[in-house]
């Protein structure tokens, strides 16, 4: 195993432990992992944030925003009350 592979597995393992522990928010853990691979030199600086422009990422973010807005407005509770027997 090369040094780069060891660093990648170490960062991945640490991120998985942090995700599973729930001590930090998931977005913070993801940003920590993103910065870690950048500082370790595993990913080129231009490639670190290139994924944020992918249509799938934008779609997931939009779905999360809309679902939170529906939940906060109380519309989800109204729909659930009508569905429940």
CSV table of N, CA, C and O in Angstrom, one decimal:
chain,number,residue,atom,x,y,z
A,1,UNK,N,0.9,-1.2,0.0
A,1,UNK,CA,0.0,0.0,0.0
A,1,UNK,C,0.9,1.2,0.0
A,1,UNK,O,1.8,1.3,0.8
A,2,UNK,N,0.6,2.2,-0.9
A,2,UNK,CA,1.3,3.4,-1.0
A,2,UNK,C,0.9,4.4,0.1
A,2,UNK,O,-0.1,4.2,0.7
A,3,UNK,N,1.7,5.4,0.3
A,3,UNK,CA,1.3,6.5,1.2
A,3,UNK,C,0.0,7.1,0.9
A,3,UNK,O,-0.8,7.4,1.8
A,4,UNK,N,-0.2,7.4,-0.4
A,4,UNK,CA,-1.4,8.0,-0.8
A,4,UNK,C,-2.6,7.2,-0.5
A,4,UNK,O,-3.7,7.7,-0.1
A,5,UNK,N,-2.5,5.9,-0.8
A,5,UNK,CA,-3.6,4.9,-0.5
A,5,UNK,C,-3.9,4.9,1.0
A,5,UNK,O,-5.0,4.9,1.5
A,6,UNK,N,-2.8,4.9,1.8
A,6,UNK,CA,-3.0,4.9,3.3
A,6,UNK,C,-3.7,6.2,3.8
A,6,UNK,O,-4.6,6.1,4.6
A,7,UNK,N,-3.3,7.3,3.2
A,7,UNK,CA,-3.9,8.6,3.6
A,7,UNK,C,-5.4,8.6,3.2
A,7,UNK,O,-6.3,9.0,4.0
A,8,UNK,N,-5.7,8.1,2.0
A,8,UNK,CA,-7.1,8.0,1.5
A,8,UNK,C,-7.9,7.1,2.4
A,8,UNK,O,-9.0,7.5,2.8
A,9,UNK,N,-7.4,5.9,2.8
A,9,UNK,CA,-8.2,5.0,3.6
A,9,UNK,C,-8.3,5.6,5.0
A,9,UNK,O,-9.3,5.5,5.7
A,10,UNK,N,-7.3,6.3,5.5
A,10,UNK,CA,-7.3,6.9,6.8
A,10,UNK,C,-8.4,8.0,6.9
A,10,UNK,O,-9.2,8.1,7.9
A,11,UNK,N,-8.4,8.9,5.9
A,11,UNK,CA,-9.4,9.9,5.8
A,11,UNK,C,-10.8,9.3,5.7
A,11,UNK,O,-11.8,9.8,6.4
A,12,UNK,N,-11.0,8.3,4.9
A,12,UNK,CA,-12.3,7.7,4.7
A,12,UNK,C,-12.7,7.0,6.0
A,12,UNK,O,-13.9,7.2,6.4
A,13,UNK,N,-11.8,6.3,6.7
A,13,UNK,CA,-12.1,5.7,8.0
A,13,UNK,C,-12.6,6.7,9.0
A,13,UNK,O,-13.6,6.6,9.7
A,14,UNK,N,-11.8,7.8,9.1
A,14,UNK,CA,-12.1,8.9,10.1
A,14,UNK,C,-13.5,9.5,9.7
A,14,UNK,O,-14.3,9.7,10.7
A,15,UNK,N,-13.8,9.7,8.5
A,15,UNK,CA,-15.1,10.3,8.1
A,15,UNK,C,-16.2,9.3,8.4
A,15,UNK,O,-17.2,9.7,9.0
A,16,UNK,N,-16.0,8.0,8.2
A,16,UNK,CA,-17.0,7.0,8.6
A,16,UNK,C,-17.3,7.0,10.1
A,16,UNK,O,-18.4,6.9,10.5
A,17,UNK,N,-16.2,7.1,10.9
A,17,UNK,CA,-16.3,7.1,12.3
A,17,UNK,C,-17.1,8.3,12.7
A,17,UNK,O,-18.0,8.3,13.6
A,18,UNK,N,-16.8,9.5,12.2
A,18,UNK,CA,-17.5,10.7,12.5
A,18,UNK,C,-18.9,10.7,12.1
A,18,UNK,O,-19.8,11.2,12.8
A,19,UNK,N,-19.2,10.1,10.9
A,19,UNK,CA,-20.6,10.0,10.4
A,19,UNK,C,-21.4,9.1,11.4
A,19,UNK,O,-22.5,9.4,11.8
A,20,UNK,N,-20.8,8.0,11.8
A,20,UNK,CA,-21.5,7.0,12.6
A,20,UNK,C,-21.7,7.5,14.0
A,20,UNK,O,-22.7,7.2,14.7
A,21,UNK,N,-20.7,8.3,14.5
A,21,UNK,CA,-20.8,8.8,15.9
A,21,UNK,C,-21.9,9.8,16.1
A,21,UNK,O,-22.5,9.9,17.1
A,22,UNK,N,-22.2,10.6,15.1
A,22,UNK,CA,-23.2,11.6,15.1
A,22,UNK,C,-22.8,12.8,16.0
A,22,UNK,O,-23.7,13.6,16.3
A,23,UNK,N,-21.6,12.9,16.4
A,23,UNK,CA,-21.1,14.1,17.2
A,23,UNK,C,-21.1,15.4,16.4
A,23,UNK,O,-21.2,16.4,17.0
A,24,UNK,N,-20.8,15.2,15.1
A,24,UNK,CA,-20.8,16.4,14.2
A,24,UNK,C,-21.9,16.2,13.2
A,24,UNK,O,-22.2,15.1,12.8
A,25,UNK,N,-22.3,17.4,12.7
A,25,UNK,CA,-23.3,17.3,11.6
A,25,UNK,C,-22.7,16.7,10.3
A,25,UNK,O,-21.5,16.8,10.1
A,26,UNK,N,-23.5,16.0,9.5
A,26,UNK,CA,-22.9,15.3,8.4
A,26,UNK,C,-22.3,16.3,7.4
A,26,UNK,O,-21.3,15.9,6.8
A,27,UNK,N,-22.8,17.4,7.2
A,27,UNK,CA,-22.2,18.4,6.2
A,27,UNK,C,-20.8,18.8,6.7
A,27,UNK,O,-19.9,19.0,5.9
A,28,UNK,N,-20.7,19.0,8.0
A,28,UNK,CA,-19.4,19.4,8.6
A,28,UNK,C,-18.4,18.3,8.4
A,28,UNK,O,-17.2,18.5,8.0
A,29,UNK,N,-18.8,17.0,8.6
A,29,UNK,CA,-17.9,15.9,8.4
A,29,UNK,C,-17.4,15.8,7.0
A,29,UNK,O,-16.3,15.6,6.7
A,30,UNK,N,-18.4,16.0,6.0
A,30,UNK,CA,-18.1,16.0,4.6
A,30,UNK,C,-17.1,17.1,4.2
A,30,UNK,O,-16.1,16.9,3.5
A,31,UNK,N,-17.3,18.3,4.8
A,31,UNK,CA,-16.3,19.4,4.5
A,31,UNK,C,-14.9,19.1,5.1
A,31,UNK,O,-13.9,19.4,4.5
A,32,UNK,N,-14.9,18.5,6.3
A,32,UNK,CA,-13.6,18.1,6.9
A,32,UNK,C,-12.9,17.2,6.0
A,32,UNK,O,-11.7,17.3,5.7
A,33,UNK,N,-13.6,16.1,5.5
A,33,UNK,CA,-13.0,15.2,4.6
A,33,UNK,C,-12.5,15.8,3.3
A,33,UNK,O,-11.4,15.5,2.8
A,34,UNK,N,-13.3,16.7,2.8
A,34,UNK,CA,-13.0,17.4,1.6
A,34,UNK,C,-11.7,18.2,1.7
A,34,UNK,O,-10.8,18.2,0.9
A,35,UNK,N,-11.6,19.0,2.9
A,35,UNK,CA,-10.4,19.7,3.1
A,35,UNK,C,-9.2,18.8,3.4
A,35,UNK,O,-8.1,19.1,2.9
A,36,UNK,N,-9.4,17.7,4.1
A,36,UNK,CA,-8.3,16.8,4.4
A,36,UNK,C,-7.7,16.2,3.1
A,36,UNK,O,-6.5,16.1,3.0
A,37,UNK,N,-8.5,15.8,2.1
A,37,UNK,CA,-8.0,15.2,0.9
A,37,UNK,C,-7.3,16.3,0.1
A,37,UNK,O,-6.3,16.0,-0.6
A,38,UNK,N,-7.7,17.5,0.2
A,38,UNK,CA,-7.1,18.6,-0.5
A,38,UNK,C,-5.7,18.9,0.2
A,38,UNK,O,-4.7,19.1,-0.5
A,39,UNK,N,-5.7,19.0,1.5
A,39,UNK,CA,-4.4,19.3,2.2
A,39,UNK,C,-3.4,18.2,2.1
A,39,UNK,O,-2.2,18.4,2.0
A,40,UNK,N,-3.9,16.9,2.0
A,40,UNK,CA,-3.0,15.8,1.8
A,40,UNK,C,-2.5,15.7,0.4
A,40,UNK,O,-1.6,14.9,0.1
A,41,UNK,N,-3.0,16.5,-0.5
A,41,UNK,CA,-2.6,16.5,-1.9
A,41,UNK,C,-3.1,15.3,-2.7
A,41,UNK,O,-2.6,14.9,-3.7
A,42,UNK,N,-4.2,14.7,-2.2
A,42,UNK,CA,-4.7,13.5,-2.9
A,42,UNK,C,-5.6,13.9,-4.1
A,42,UNK,O,-5.8,13.2,-5.0
A,43,UNK,N,-6.1,15.2,-4.1
A,43,UNK,CA,-7.0,15.7,-5.1
A,43,UNK,C,-6.5,17.1,-5.5
A,43,UNK,O,-6.1,17.9,-4.6
A,44,UNK,N,-6.5,17.4,-6.8
A,44,UNK,CA,-6.0,18.7,-7.3
A,44,UNK,C,-7.0,19.7,-6.8
A,44,UNK,O,-8.2,19.5,-6.7
A,45,UNK,N,-6.5,20.9,-6.4
A,45,UNK,CA,-7.4,22.0,-5.9
A,45,UNK,C,-8.6,22.3,-6.8
A,45,UNK,O,-9.7,22.6,-6.3
A,46,UNK,N,-8.4,22.3,-8.1
A,46,UNK,CA,-9.5,22.6,-9.0
A,46,UNK,C,-10.6,21.5,-9.0
A,46,UNK,O,-11.7,21.8,-9.2
A,47,UNK,N,-10.2,20.3,-8.7
A,47,UNK,CA,-11.1,19.2,-8.7
A,47,UNK,C,-11.9,19.1,-7.4
A,47,UNK,O,-12.9,18.4,-7.3
A,48,UNK,N,-11.4,19.7,-6.3
A,48,UNK,CA,-12.0,19.5,-5.0
A,48,UNK,C,-13.5,20.0,-5.0
A,48,UNK,O,-14.3,19.3,-4.4
A,49,UNK,N,-13.8,21.1,-5.6
A,49,UNK,CA,-15.1,21.6,-5.6
A,49,UNK,C,-15.9,21.4,-6.9
A,49,UNK,O,-17.0,21.8,-7.1
A,50,UNK,N,-15.2,20.7,-7.8
A,50,UNK,CA,-15.9,20.6,-9.2
A,50,UNK,C,-17.2,19.8,-9.1
A,50,UNK,O,-18.0,20.0,-9.9
A,51,UNK,N,-17.3,18.9,-8.2
A,51,UNK,CA,-18.5,18.1,-8.1
A,51,UNK,C,-19.7,18.8,-7.7
A,51,UNK,O,-20.9,18.4,-7.9
A,52,UNK,N,-19.6,20.0,-7.1
A,52,UNK,CA,-20.7,20.8,-6.6
A,52,UNK,C,-21.6,21.3,-7.8
A,52,UNK,O,-22.7,21.6,-7.6
A,53,UNK,N,-21.0,21.4,-9.0
A,53,UNK,CA,-21.7,21.8,-10.1
A,53,UNK,C,-22.4,20.7,-10.9
A,53,UNK,O,-23.1,21.0,-11.9
A,54,UNK,N,-22.3,19.5,-10.5
A,54,UNK,CA,-22.9,18.4,-11.2
A,54,UNK,C,-24.4,18.4,-11.0
A,54,UNK,O,-24.9,18.7,-9.9
A,55,UNK,N,-25.2,18.2,-12.0
A,55,UNK,CA,-26.6,18.3,-11.9
A,55,UNK,C,-27.2,17.4,-10.8
A,55,UNK,O,-28.2,17.8,-10.2
A,56,UNK,N,-26.7,16.2,-10.6
A,56,UNK,CA,-27.2,15.3,-9.5
A,56,UNK,C,-27.1,16.0,-8.1
A,56,UNK,O,-28.0,15.9,-7.3
A,57,UNK,N,-25.9,16.6,-7.9
A,57,UNK,CA,-25.7,17.3,-6.6
A,57,UNK,C,-26.7,18.4,-6.4
A,57,UNK,O,-27.3,18.6,-5.3
A,58,UNK,N,-26.9,19.2,-7.5
A,58,UNK,CA,-27.8,20.3,-7.4
A,58,UNK,C,-29.3,19.8,-7.2
A,58,UNK,O,-30.0,20.4,-6.4
A,59,UNK,N,-29.6,18.7,-7.8
A,59,UNK,CA,-30.9,18.1,-7.7
A,59,UNK,C,-31.2,17.6,-6.3
A,59,UNK,O,-32.2,17.9,-5.7
A,60,UNK,N,-30.2,17.0,-5.7
A,60,UNK,CA,-30.3,16.5,-4.3
A,60,UNK,C,-30.5,17.6,-3.3
A,60,UNK,O,-31.3,17.6,-2.4
A,61,UNK,N,-29.7,18.7,-3.5
A,61,UNK,CA,-29.7,19.9,-2.7
A,61,UNK,C,-31.1,20.5,-2.8
A,61,UNK,O,-31.7,20.9,-1.8
A,62,UNK,N,-31.6,20.6,-4.0
A,62,UNK,CA,-33.0,21.2,-4.2
A,62,UNK,C,-34.0,20.4,-3.5
A,62,UNK,O,-35.0,21.0,-2.9
A,63,UNK,N,-34.0,19.1,-3.6
A,63,UNK,CA,-35.0,18.2,-3.0
A,63,UNK,C,-34.9,18.4,-1.5
A,63,UNK,O,-36.0,18.4,-0.8
A,64,UNK,N,-33.7,18.5,-0.9
A,64,UNK,CA,-33.6,18.7,0.5
A,64,UNK,C,-34.2,20.0,1.0
A,64,UNK,O,-34.9,20.1,2.0
A,65,UNK,N,-34.0,21.0,0.2
A,65,UNK,CA,-34.5,22.3,0.5
A,65,UNK,C,-36.0,22.3,0.5
A,65,UNK,O,-36.7,22.8,1.4
A,66,UNK,N,-36.6,21.8,-0.6
A,66,UNK,CA,-38.0,21.7,-0.8
A,66,UNK,C,-38.7,20.9,0.3
A,66,UNK,O,-39.7,21.2,0.9
A,67,UNK,N,-38.1,19.7,0.6
A,67,UNK,CA,-38.6,18.8,1.7
A,67,UNK,C,-38.6,19.5,3.0
A,67,UNK,O,-39.6,19.4,3.8
A,68,UNK,N,-37.6,20.2,3.3
A,68,UNK,CA,-37.5,20.9,4.6
A,68,UNK,C,-38.5,22.0,4.7
A,68,UNK,O,-39.2,22.3,5.7
A,69,UNK,N,-38.7,22.7,3.6
A,69,UNK,CA,-39.7,23.8,3.5
A,69,UNK,C,-41.1,23.2,3.7
A,69,UNK,O,-42.0,23.8,4.4
A,70,UNK,N,-41.4,22.1,3.1
A,70,UNK,CA,-42.7,21.4,3.3
A,70,UNK,C,-42.9,20.9,4.7
A,70,UNK,O,-44.0,21.1,5.3
A,71,UNK,N,-41.9,20.4,5.3
A,71,UNK,CA,-42.0,20.0,6.7
A,71,UNK,C,-42.2,21.2,7.6
A,71,UNK,O,-43.0,21.1,8.5
A,72,UNK,N,-41.4,22.2,7.4
A,72,UNK,CA,-41.6,23.4,8.3
A,72,UNK,C,-42.9,24.1,8.1
A,72,UNK,O,-43.4,24.7,9.1
A,73,UNK,N,-43.5,24.0,7.0
A,73,UNK,CA,-44.8,24.7,6.8
A,73,UNK,C,-45.9,23.9,7.4
A,73,UNK,O,-47.0,24.5,7.5
A,74,UNK,N,-45.7,22.7,7.7
A,74,UNK,CA,-46.8,21.9,8.3
A,74,UNK,C,-47.6,21.1,7.3
A,74,UNK,O,-48.5,20.3,7.6
A,75,UNK,N,-47.3,21.3,6.0
A,75,UNK,CA,-48.0,20.5,5.0
A,75,UNK,C,-47.8,19.0,5.1
A,75,UNK,O,-48.7,18.3,4.8
A,76,UNK,N,-46.6,18.6,5.5
A,76,UNK,CA,-46.4,17.2,5.6
A,76,UNK,C,-47.3,16.6,6.7
A,76,UNK,O,-47.8,15.5,6.5
A,77,UNK,N,-47.5,17.3,7.8
A,77,UNK,CA,-48.3,16.8,8.9
A,77,UNK,C,-49.8,16.7,8.4
A,77,UNK,O,-50.5,15.7,8.7
A,78,UNK,N,-50.2,17.6,7.6
A,78,UNK,CA,-51.6,17.6,7.1
A,78,UNK,C,-51.8,16.4,6.2
A,78,UNK,O,-52.8,15.6,6.3
A,79,UNK,N,-50.8,16.1,5.3
A,79,UNK,CA,-50.9,15.0,4.4
A,79,UNK,C,-50.8,13.7,5.2
A,79,UNK,O,-51.6,12.7,4.9
A,80,UNK,N,-50.0,13.6,6.2
A,80,UNK,CA,-49.9,12.4,7.0
A,80,UNK,C,-51.2,12.1,7.7
A,80,UNK,O,-51.6,11.0,7.8
A,81,UNK,N,-51.8,13.1,8.2
A,81,UNK,CA,-53.1,13.0,8.9
A,81,UNK,C,-54.2,12.4,8.0
A,81,UNK,O,-55.0,11.6,8.4
A,82,UNK,N,-54.2,12.8,6.7
A,82,UNK,CA,-55.2,12.4,5.8
A,82,UNK,C,-54.9,10.9,5.4
A,82,UNK,O,-55.8,10.2,5.0
A,83,UNK,N,-53.6,10.5,5.4
A,83,UNK,CA,-53.2,9.2,4.9
A,83,UNK,C,-53.4,8.2,6.0
A,83,UNK,O,-53.9,7.0,5.8
A,84,UNK,N,-53.1,8.5,7.3
A,84,UNK,CA,-53.2,7.6,8.4
A,84,UNK,C,-54.7,7.2,8.6
A,84,UNK,O,-55.6,8.0,8.5
A,85,UNK,N,-54.9,5.9,8.9
A,85,UNK,CA,-56.2,5.4,9.1
A,85,UNK,C,-56.8,5.9,10.4
A,85,UNK,O,-56.3,6.3,11.4
